[in-house]
Short mmCIF file of C-alpha atoms and ligand atoms in Angstrom, two decimals:
data_model
loop_
_atom_site.label_atom_id
_atom_site.label_comp_id
_atom_site.label_asym_id
_atom_site.label_seq_id
_atom_site.Cartn_x
_atom_site.Cartn_y
_atom_site.Cartn_z
CA MET A 208 -17.97 -6.15 -19.59
CA SER A 209 -18.05 -7.42 -15.98
CA ARG A 210 -15.46 -6.20 -13.46
CA GLU A 211 -13.66 -9.56 -13.58
CA GLU A 212 -13.66 -9.67 -17.40
CA GLN A 213 -12.27 -6.13 -17.43
CA GLN A 214 -9.51 -7.08 -14.95
CA SER A 215 -8.72 -10.17 -17.02
CA ALA A 216 -8.32 -7.99 -20.09
CA GLU A 217 -5.76 -5.82 -18.26
CA SER A 218 -3.89 -8.83 -16.90
CA LEU A 219 -0.34 -9.55 -17.84
CA LEU A 220 -0.57 -13.08 -16.52
CA GLN A 221 -3.63 -15.29 -16.24
CA VAL A 222 -3.31 -18.65 -14.52
CA ARG A 223 -6.28 -21.03 -14.69
CA ASP A 224 -6.75 -24.36 -12.87
CA LEU A 225 -3.02 -24.96 -12.71
CA VAL A 226 -2.09 -28.45 -11.53
CA LYS A 227 1.24 -30.11 -10.83
CA HIS A 228 1.16 -33.66 -9.49
CA TYR A 229 4.31 -35.73 -8.92
CA PRO A 230 3.67 -39.46 -9.22
CA ILE A 231 4.97 -41.64 -6.38
CA ARG A 232 6.26 -44.88 -7.86
CA GLU A 233 7.20 -48.14 -6.18
CA GLY A 234 8.81 -51.29 -7.54
CA ILE A 235 12.33 -51.66 -8.92
CA PHE A 236 11.84 -53.55 -12.19
CA VAL A 237 8.31 -52.47 -13.05
CA PRO A 238 7.66 -49.26 -11.15
CA ARG A 239 3.97 -48.54 -10.72
CA GLU A 240 2.25 -45.40 -9.51
CA VAL A 241 1.09 -45.82 -5.92
CA GLY A 242 0.11 -42.23 -5.22
CA ARG A 243 0.64 -38.60 -6.12
CA VAL A 244 2.14 -35.57 -4.48
CA ARG A 245 -0.41 -32.88 -5.27
CA ALA A 246 2.05 -29.99 -5.11
CA VAL A 247 -0.24 -27.56 -6.98
CA ASP A 248 -3.82 -28.67 -7.14
CA GLY A 249 -5.94 -26.25 -9.17
CA VAL A 250 -4.71 -22.70 -8.79
CA SER A 251 -6.16 -19.67 -10.60
CA PHE A 252 -5.13 -16.03 -10.38
CA ASN A 253 -4.21 -12.99 -12.46
CA VAL A 254 -1.30 -10.58 -12.19
CA HIS A 255 -2.04 -7.14 -13.57
CA GLU A 256 0.37 -4.62 -15.06
CA SER A 257 2.55 -2.77 -12.51
CA GLU A 258 1.12 -4.92 -9.75
CA THR A 259 2.67 -7.01 -7.00
CA LEU A 260 0.71 -10.15 -6.21
CA ALA A 261 2.01 -11.93 -3.13
CA LEU A 262 1.70 -15.70 -2.87
CA VAL A 263 1.93 -16.73 0.79
CA GLY A 264 1.53 -19.90 2.82
CA GLU A 265 3.39 -22.38 4.98
CA SER A 266 6.31 -24.46 3.78
CA GLY A 267 5.34 -27.10 1.23
CA CYS A 268 2.04 -25.49 0.16
CA GLY A 269 3.19 -25.20 -3.47
CA LYS A 270 4.39 -21.62 -3.82
CA SER A 271 7.71 -22.34 -5.53
CA THR A 272 6.15 -25.02 -7.72
CA THR A 273 3.59 -22.45 -8.92
CA GLY A 274 6.43 -20.02 -9.72
CA ARG A 275 8.42 -22.70 -11.56
CA LEU A 276 5.38 -23.74 -13.59
CA ILE A 277 4.82 -20.15 -14.72
CA LEU A 278 8.47 -19.86 -15.75
CA ARG A 279 8.13 -23.20 -17.57
CA LEU A 280 11.06 -24.58 -15.58
CA ILE A 281 8.92 -27.67 -14.95
CA ALA A 282 6.12 -29.21 -17.01
CA THR A 283 2.51 -28.75 -15.92
CA THR A 284 0.15 -31.65 -15.29
CA SER A 285 -2.79 -29.54 -16.52
CA GLY A 286 -4.16 -26.01 -16.59
CA GLN A 287 -3.60 -22.82 -18.55
CA ILE A 288 -1.05 -20.04 -18.28
CA ASP A 289 -1.54 -17.01 -20.47
CA PHE A 290 1.25 -14.43 -20.44
CA MET A 291 0.84 -11.29 -22.57
CA GLY A 292 -1.39 -13.20 -24.98
CA HIS A 293 0.91 -16.24 -25.23
CA ASP A 294 -0.31 -19.63 -24.15
CA LEU A 295 2.72 -20.64 -22.09
CA ILE A 296 1.75 -24.31 -21.94
CA GLN A 297 1.43 -24.76 -25.70
CA VAL A 298 4.07 -22.31 -26.91
CA GLY A 299 6.96 -23.92 -28.79
CA LYS A 300 10.61 -23.67 -27.77
CA ARG A 301 11.47 -20.79 -30.08
CA ALA A 302 8.51 -18.63 -29.14
CA LEU A 303 9.11 -19.47 -25.48
CA ARG A 304 12.58 -17.97 -25.72
CA THR A 305 11.11 -14.65 -26.85
CA VAL A 306 8.51 -14.73 -24.09
CA ARG A 307 11.13 -15.53 -21.46
CA ARG A 308 12.69 -12.13 -22.01
CA ASP A 309 9.62 -10.58 -20.43
CA LEU A 310 9.49 -13.10 -17.62
CA GLN A 311 12.43 -13.23 -15.23
CA ILE A 312 13.18 -14.72 -11.83
CA VAL A 313 14.90 -13.63 -8.63
CA PHE A 314 15.82 -16.49 -6.28
CA GLN A 315 15.73 -16.79 -2.52
CA ASP A 316 19.33 -17.57 -1.85
CA PRO A 317 21.66 -14.82 -3.04
CA TYR A 318 24.64 -17.08 -2.15
CA ALA A 319 23.66 -20.05 -4.25
CA SER A 320 22.08 -18.22 -7.18
CA LEU A 321 25.20 -16.37 -8.40
CA ASP A 322 28.00 -18.32 -10.10
CA PRO A 323 31.04 -17.81 -7.80
CA ARG A 324 33.48 -18.13 -10.72
CA LEU A 325 32.05 -15.22 -12.70
CA ARG A 326 32.66 -11.52 -12.24
CA VAL A 327 29.56 -9.42 -11.54
CA GLU A 328 29.81 -7.88 -15.00
CA ASP A 329 29.57 -11.30 -16.63
CA ILE A 330 26.73 -12.37 -14.32
CA ILE A 331 24.61 -9.34 -15.18
CA ALA A 332 25.54 -9.38 -18.88
CA GLU A 333 24.72 -13.10 -19.25
CA PRO A 334 21.00 -12.63 -20.09
CA LEU A 335 21.92 -9.84 -22.55
CA GLU A 336 24.29 -12.21 -24.36
CA SER A 337 21.84 -15.06 -24.19
CA PHE A 338 19.16 -12.98 -25.94
CA GLY A 339 21.67 -11.51 -28.41
CA LEU A 340 21.17 -7.97 -27.10
CA LEU A 341 23.92 -5.34 -27.21
CA PRO A 342 26.43 -7.50 -29.10
CA ARG A 343 29.25 -4.96 -28.67
CA ARG A 344 31.18 -5.48 -25.45
CA LYS A 345 31.51 -1.76 -24.74
CA GLU A 346 27.73 -1.25 -24.93
CA ARG A 347 27.13 -4.26 -22.72
CA ARG A 348 29.57 -2.92 -20.16
CA GLU A 349 27.82 0.46 -20.14
CA ARG A 350 24.47 -1.24 -19.64
CA VAL A 351 25.89 -3.28 -16.74
CA HIS A 352 27.13 -0.07 -15.08
CA GLU A 353 23.72 1.52 -15.59
CA LEU A 354 22.05 -1.51 -14.00
CA LEU A 355 24.46 -1.49 -11.05
CA HIS A 356 23.51 2.13 -10.38
CA GLU A 357 19.81 1.26 -10.71
CA VAL A 358 20.10 -1.26 -7.89
CA GLY A 359 22.19 0.99 -5.64
CA LEU A 360 25.65 -0.40 -6.44
CA SER A 361 28.60 1.26 -8.21
CA SER A 362 30.45 0.76 -11.50
CA TYR A 363 33.57 -0.56 -9.72
CA HIS A 364 31.52 -3.49 -8.38
CA ALA A 365 31.43 -4.87 -11.95
CA ASP A 366 34.94 -6.33 -11.63
CA ARG A 367 34.36 -8.13 -8.34
CA TYR A 368 33.24 -11.68 -7.60
CA PRO A 369 30.08 -12.67 -5.67
CA HIS A 370 31.97 -13.71 -2.51
CA GLN A 371 33.14 -10.10 -2.14
CA PHE A 372 29.57 -8.91 -1.43
CA SER A 373 27.15 -9.02 1.50
CA GLY A 374 23.85 -10.94 1.23
CA GLY A 375 21.87 -7.78 0.50
CA GLN A 376 24.36 -6.65 -2.17
CA ARG A 377 24.21 -10.08 -3.80
CA GLN A 378 20.46 -9.87 -3.93
CA ARG A 379 20.86 -6.47 -5.62
CA ILE A 380 23.09 -8.18 -8.20
CA GLY A 381 20.40 -10.87 -8.71
CA ILE A 382 17.83 -8.13 -9.28
CA ALA A 383 20.12 -6.29 -11.72
CA ARG A 384 20.53 -9.52 -13.70
CA ALA A 385 16.77 -10.02 -13.82
CA LEU A 386 16.29 -6.39 -14.91
CA ALA A 387 18.93 -6.50 -17.67
CA VAL A 388 16.53 -7.61 -20.41
CA GLU A 389 13.75 -5.22 -19.28
CA PRO A 390 11.17 -7.83 -18.28
CA LYS A 391 7.48 -7.16 -17.66
CA LEU A 392 7.05 -9.67 -14.84
CA ILE A 393 9.52 -10.90 -12.24
CA VAL A 394 8.78 -14.01 -10.22
CA ALA A 395 10.59 -13.38 -6.95
CA ASP A 396 10.75 -16.59 -4.89
CA GLU A 397 11.38 -15.66 -1.24
CA PRO A 398 13.76 -12.88 -2.37
CA VAL A 399 14.38 -11.50 1.13
CA SER A 400 13.99 -14.59 3.35
CA ALA A 401 17.74 -15.16 3.63
CA LEU A 402 18.42 -11.55 4.67
CA ASP A 403 18.37 -9.81 8.05
CA VAL A 404 15.41 -7.56 8.79
CA SER A 405 16.95 -4.17 7.97
CA THR A 406 18.41 -5.52 4.70
CA GLN A 407 15.01 -7.00 3.87
CA SER A 408 13.45 -3.54 4.06
CA GLN A 409 16.14 -2.03 1.82
CA ILE A 410 15.58 -4.69 -0.84
CA ILE A 411 11.80 -4.30 -0.62
CA ASN A 412 12.11 -0.53 -1.03
CA LEU A 413 14.40 -1.10 -4.03
CA MET A 414 11.87 -3.44 -5.63
CA GLN A 415 9.12 -0.88 -5.12
CA ASP A 416 11.27 1.88 -6.67
CA LEU A 417 12.02 -0.31 -9.67
CA GLN A 418 8.32 -1.10 -10.04
CA GLU A 419 7.47 2.60 -10.08
CA ARG A 420 10.27 3.43 -12.53
CA HIS A 421 9.72 0.58 -14.97
CA GLY A 422 6.07 -0.37 -14.47
CA LEU A 423 7.19 -3.87 -13.49
CA SER A 424 4.91 -6.55 -12.09
CA PHE A 425 5.99 -8.97 -9.38
CA LEU A 426 4.76 -12.36 -8.31
CA PHE A 427 6.26 -12.14 -4.83
CA ILE A 428 6.48 -15.54 -3.13
CA SER A 429 6.90 -15.54 0.65
CA HIS A 430 5.94 -17.46 3.77
CA ASP A 431 5.94 -14.21 5.73
CA LEU A 432 2.76 -12.14 5.87
CA THR A 433 4.68 -9.31 7.52
CA VAL A 434 7.09 -8.88 4.61
CA VAL A 435 4.30 -9.18 2.07
CA LYS A 436 2.17 -6.54 3.74
CA HIS A 437 4.57 -3.84 2.66
CA ILE A 438 5.14 -4.75 -0.95
CA ALA A 439 1.93 -6.41 -2.14
CA HIS A 440 -1.06 -4.83 -3.82
CA ARG A 441 -2.98 -8.09 -3.58
CA VAL A 442 -2.34 -11.23 -1.56
CA ALA A 443 -3.17 -14.88 -2.37
CA VAL A 444 -2.99 -17.33 0.54
CA MET A 445 -2.17 -20.94 -0.38
CA TYR A 446 -2.85 -24.07 1.63
CA LEU A 447 -1.87 -27.55 0.42
CA GLY A 448 -1.73 -26.70 -3.26
CA LYS A 449 -4.78 -24.41 -3.44
CA ILE A 450 -5.52 -20.72 -3.02
CA VAL A 451 -7.88 -20.44 -0.04
CA GLU A 452 -8.17 -16.65 0.01
CA ILE A 453 -7.26 -13.85 -2.39
CA ALA A 454 -7.93 -10.15 -1.95
CA ASP A 455 -6.61 -6.62 -2.04
CA LYS A 456 -3.99 -6.19 0.65
CA GLN A 457 -6.06 -3.80 2.76
CA SER A 458 -9.11 -6.05 2.63
CA LEU A 459 -7.15 -9.21 3.46
CA TYR A 460 -5.28 -7.75 6.44
CA ARG A 461 -8.26 -5.86 7.87
CA THR A 462 -10.97 -8.46 7.31
CA PRO A 463 -9.53 -11.90 6.56
CA HIS A 464 -12.43 -14.30 5.96
CA HIS A 465 -10.72 -17.69 5.86
CA PRO A 466 -9.87 -19.27 9.23
CA TYR A 467 -6.44 -20.23 7.88
CA THR A 468 -5.62 -16.60 6.97
CA GLN A 469 -6.99 -15.54 10.36
CA ALA A 470 -4.64 -18.00 12.08
CA LEU A 471 -1.63 -16.85 10.02
CA LEU A 472 -2.37 -13.21 10.80
CA SER A 473 -2.88 -13.89 14.49
CA ALA A 474 0.69 -15.24 14.60
CA VAL A 475 2.22 -12.06 13.17
CA PRO A 476 3.89 -10.24 16.09
CA LYS A 477 2.77 -6.69 16.84
CA PRO A 478 5.10 -3.72 17.35
CA ASP A 479 3.04 -2.58 20.34
CA PRO A 480 3.32 -5.28 23.02
CA SER A 481 0.40 -3.77 24.98
CA ALA A 482 -1.99 -4.25 22.02
CA HIS A 483 -4.00 -7.38 22.72
CA ARG A 484 -4.74 -9.99 20.12
CA GLN A 485 -5.75 -13.58 20.61
CA ARG A 486 -3.37 -16.01 18.94
CA ILE A 487 -5.15 -18.75 17.00
CA ILE A 488 -3.18 -21.97 17.43
CA LEU A 489 -3.89 -24.52 14.71
CA LYS A 490 -3.99 -28.14 15.79
CA ASP A 491 -1.77 -30.75 14.11
CA ASP A 492 0.80 -30.21 11.40
CA VAL A 493 0.12 -29.54 7.72
CA PRO A 494 -0.95 -32.89 6.19
CA SER A 495 1.27 -34.36 3.49
CA ALA A 496 0.64 -33.20 -0.07
CA SER A 497 0.37 -36.90 -0.97
CA ARG A 498 -2.55 -37.38 1.47
CA ILE A 499 -4.72 -34.30 1.10
CA PRO A 500 -7.85 -34.50 3.30
CA THR A 501 -11.23 -34.94 1.59
CA GLY A 502 -13.73 -32.09 1.47
CA CYS A 503 -12.13 -28.87 2.64
CA ARG A 504 -8.41 -29.63 2.78
CA PHE A 505 -8.07 -27.40 5.83
CA HIS A 506 -10.77 -29.17 7.90
CA THR A 507 -8.34 -31.34 9.91
CA ARG A 508 -6.87 -28.20 11.49
CA CYS A 509 -9.79 -25.81 11.33
CA PRO A 510 -11.43 -24.49 14.50
CA LEU A 511 -14.74 -24.06 12.61
CA ALA A 512 -14.88 -27.49 10.89
CA ASP A 513 -18.25 -29.21 10.68
CA ALA A 514 -19.68 -32.26 8.85
CA ILE A 515 -20.02 -30.41 5.53
CA CYS A 516 -16.29 -29.53 5.62
CA ARG A 517 -15.30 -33.21 5.65
CA GLU A 518 -17.48 -33.94 2.62
CA GLN A 519 -17.60 -30.95 0.31
CA GLU A 520 -14.72 -28.91 -1.00
CA PRO A 521 -15.69 -25.22 -0.69
CA PRO A 522 -15.24 -23.19 -3.88
CA LEU A 523 -13.47 -19.81 -3.89
CA LYS A 524 -16.43 -17.45 -3.61
CA GLU A 525 -16.61 -13.67 -3.56
CA VAL A 526 -17.17 -12.54 0.04
CA ALA A 527 -16.68 -8.80 -0.60
CA GLY A 528 -15.74 -6.71 -3.67
CA GLY A 529 -12.76 -8.51 -5.27
CA HIS A 530 -12.22 -10.54 -2.07
CA HIS A 531 -12.56 -14.33 -2.48
CA ALA A 532 -12.38 -17.05 0.17
CA ALA A 533 -12.84 -20.83 0.00
CA CYS A 534 -14.65 -21.67 3.24
CA HIS A 535 -18.17 -22.93 4.01
CA PHE A 536 -18.24 -20.60 7.01
CA ALA A 537 -16.19 -17.67 5.73
CA SER A 538 -16.69 -14.70 8.01
CA PRO A 539 -14.65 -11.59 8.75
CA PHE A 540 -11.84 -11.68 11.27
CA PRO A 541 -13.26 -11.77 14.81
CA ILE A 542 -10.11 -10.22 16.29
CA PRO A 543 -9.05 -6.60 15.56
CA VAL A 544 -6.07 -6.37 13.26
CA HIS A 545 -3.74 -3.44 13.78
CA ASP A 546 -1.81 -1.86 10.96
CA ARG A 547 1.86 -2.47 11.27
CA PRO A 548 3.92 0.17 9.44
CA THR A 549 7.28 -1.43 10.30
CA MET A 550 8.70 -4.90 10.74
CA PRO A 551 7.54 -6.48 14.01
CA GLY A 552 9.58 -6.14 17.14
CA VAL A 553 12.58 -4.58 15.38
CA GLU A 554 13.40 -0.94 14.89
CA THR A 555 14.67 -0.84 11.35
CA SER A 556 16.87 1.98 10.21
CA VAL A 557 15.08 1.98 6.86
CA PRO A 558 11.30 2.32 7.20
CA ILE A 559 9.38 0.26 4.69
CA ARG A 560 6.96 2.11 2.49
CA GLN A 561 3.45 0.81 1.98
CA ASN A 562 2.61 -0.17 -1.57
CA ILE A 563 -0.80 1.43 -1.82
CA ARG A 564 -2.39 2.54 -5.06
N1 ATP B 884 10.36 -32.73 -7.70
C1 ATP B 884 9.47 -33.05 -6.76
N2 ATP B 884 9.06 -34.33 -6.58
C2 ATP B 884 8.14 -34.66 -5.66
N3 ATP B 884 7.54 -33.76 -4.84
C3 ATP B 884 7.91 -32.47 -4.95
C4 ATP B 884 8.88 -32.05 -5.91
N4 ATP B 884 9.04 -30.70 -5.79
C5 ATP B 884 8.20 -30.31 -4.80
N5 ATP B 884 7.52 -31.36 -4.30
C6 ATP B 884 6.53 -31.34 -3.24
O1 ATP B 884 5.53 -30.41 -3.61
C7 ATP B 884 5.05 -29.69 -2.47
C8 ATP B 884 5.17 -28.21 -2.72
O2 ATP B 884 6.55 -27.86 -2.76
P1 ATP B 884 7.04 -26.35 -2.98
O3 ATP B 884 8.52 -26.36 -3.06
O4 ATP B 884 6.29 -25.75 -4.13
O5 ATP B 884 6.55 -25.66 -1.61
P2 ATP B 884 6.78 -24.17 -1.09
O6 ATP B 884 5.43 -23.62 -0.76
O7 ATP B 884 7.63 -23.40 -2.03
O8 ATP B 884 7.57 -24.44 0.28
P3 ATP B 884 8.76 -23.61 0.97
O9 ATP B 884 8.09 -22.46 1.71
O10 ATP B 884 9.36 -24.61 1.93
O11 ATP B 884 9.72 -23.15 -0.09
C9 ATP B 884 5.83 -30.22 -1.28
O12 ATP B 884 5.06 -31.21 -0.63
C10 ATP B 884 7.07 -30.80 -1.92
O13 ATP B 884 7.58 -31.85 -1.12
MG1 MG B 885 9.55 -22.56 -1.90
#
C-alpha cells in the first residue's frame, strides 16, 4: 500500500474533485445562463482522525462554500465526499441525518449564530433533542452542565440568554452545542475571526484541549495564517476555488513552494521588529470567481508568471514528502521564515500552544 493509499484508509473525510458553480442568469421572462461563479472549482483533500486541517485563503476563494458542501448545506455541482465510509453526495435524507451527528459546525459569528430568544440550556440541548438523545429532561440538563464545564463555563450559565455573554463566552457556547452529540469532525468556519486576539488564543487552546480529550478532527477555515499556525496539523491554501498548496504545517511555514503562499506568509507580521523579511506585494486584486484566468489562475498576480502559466493549468504535484504545490515554477521560499510562537505584535496573556504531533 502506498503512503497516500494508507493515509486515505485512515481518513475520516475524503473530498475528491469537489465543484460548486453558481449559474449567472440574465433575462426576466426567459432567464438564460450567461456565466458561472466558480466558487469551488475542483478541490481534493483528506482529513484524518484527530487531525486539524486548516483551509486558508483570501476572501471569496471558496472556503465557506467548501465547508457548506461537506455539511450538505448546499448541493454540489460535482465531485465526491466520503465521510466515515458514507458517500455524502449520494446518501439519502434518512441516512444523512445519522451521519450529521458525527459532523457538526461552529460558525464565525458568535452573536448571530445563537438564537437570542433561547436560554443557553435550550441552545446546547437542541441537537440532543433533534437526534432523540437523552429523552429525559433531567439527563439532558446534566449533560448540558457537563458540556458547560467542558468548555470552561459554569452550570449557572445554563439559565442565561446569549446577550448576557461576551463574544468569547458565546463562542464557547457554540462549541458546547457542537460537542453535545459527540461528533467526529467539526467544520469550524472562521471560529475566532470575530474575537479579540487574547480571546482568540483562549478559544484555540480550548479547541486543542477538546481535540486531545475526544480525538476530534477539525476542518478549520480561516483567512489568517497566523491563527492557523497554532492549531493546524496540515494547511491547505486556496486561491480562486482551488487548493494551490497543501502540506504539513512545519513544511508549509518553513518552505512554502507556491508564490501565493510565499506572498501570504510574507505579509504575516513578525513579533521581532528587527527581524528582516521582504514583503511580497501582489499586483492587482483577486479576479472575480466568474472570470477565472486561463492557465494558472494565479498568473495575473504572480511575480514568476511566464508564457506557460497563461496557457497550462499546473497540477498539484508533490514537491517534498506529503507537500504538494500547483505551480510550474514551484520552489522553496527564498526568504527566511521565522517561527512565531505567539500572535504577532501583541503580548497575549494566554500563550498559544503549538499543535505538533
Ligand atoms: N449563493 C451564491 N450565489 C452566487 N455566488 C456565491 C454564492 N455563495 C458564494 N458565492 C461566491 O462564491 C465565491 C466563494 O465564496 P465563499 O463564501 O466560499 O468565500 P470565502 O473564502 O468563505 O470568503 P470569506 O473569507 O469572505 O468568508 C465568492 O466569489 C462568492 O461571491
Ligand atoms: Mg467564508
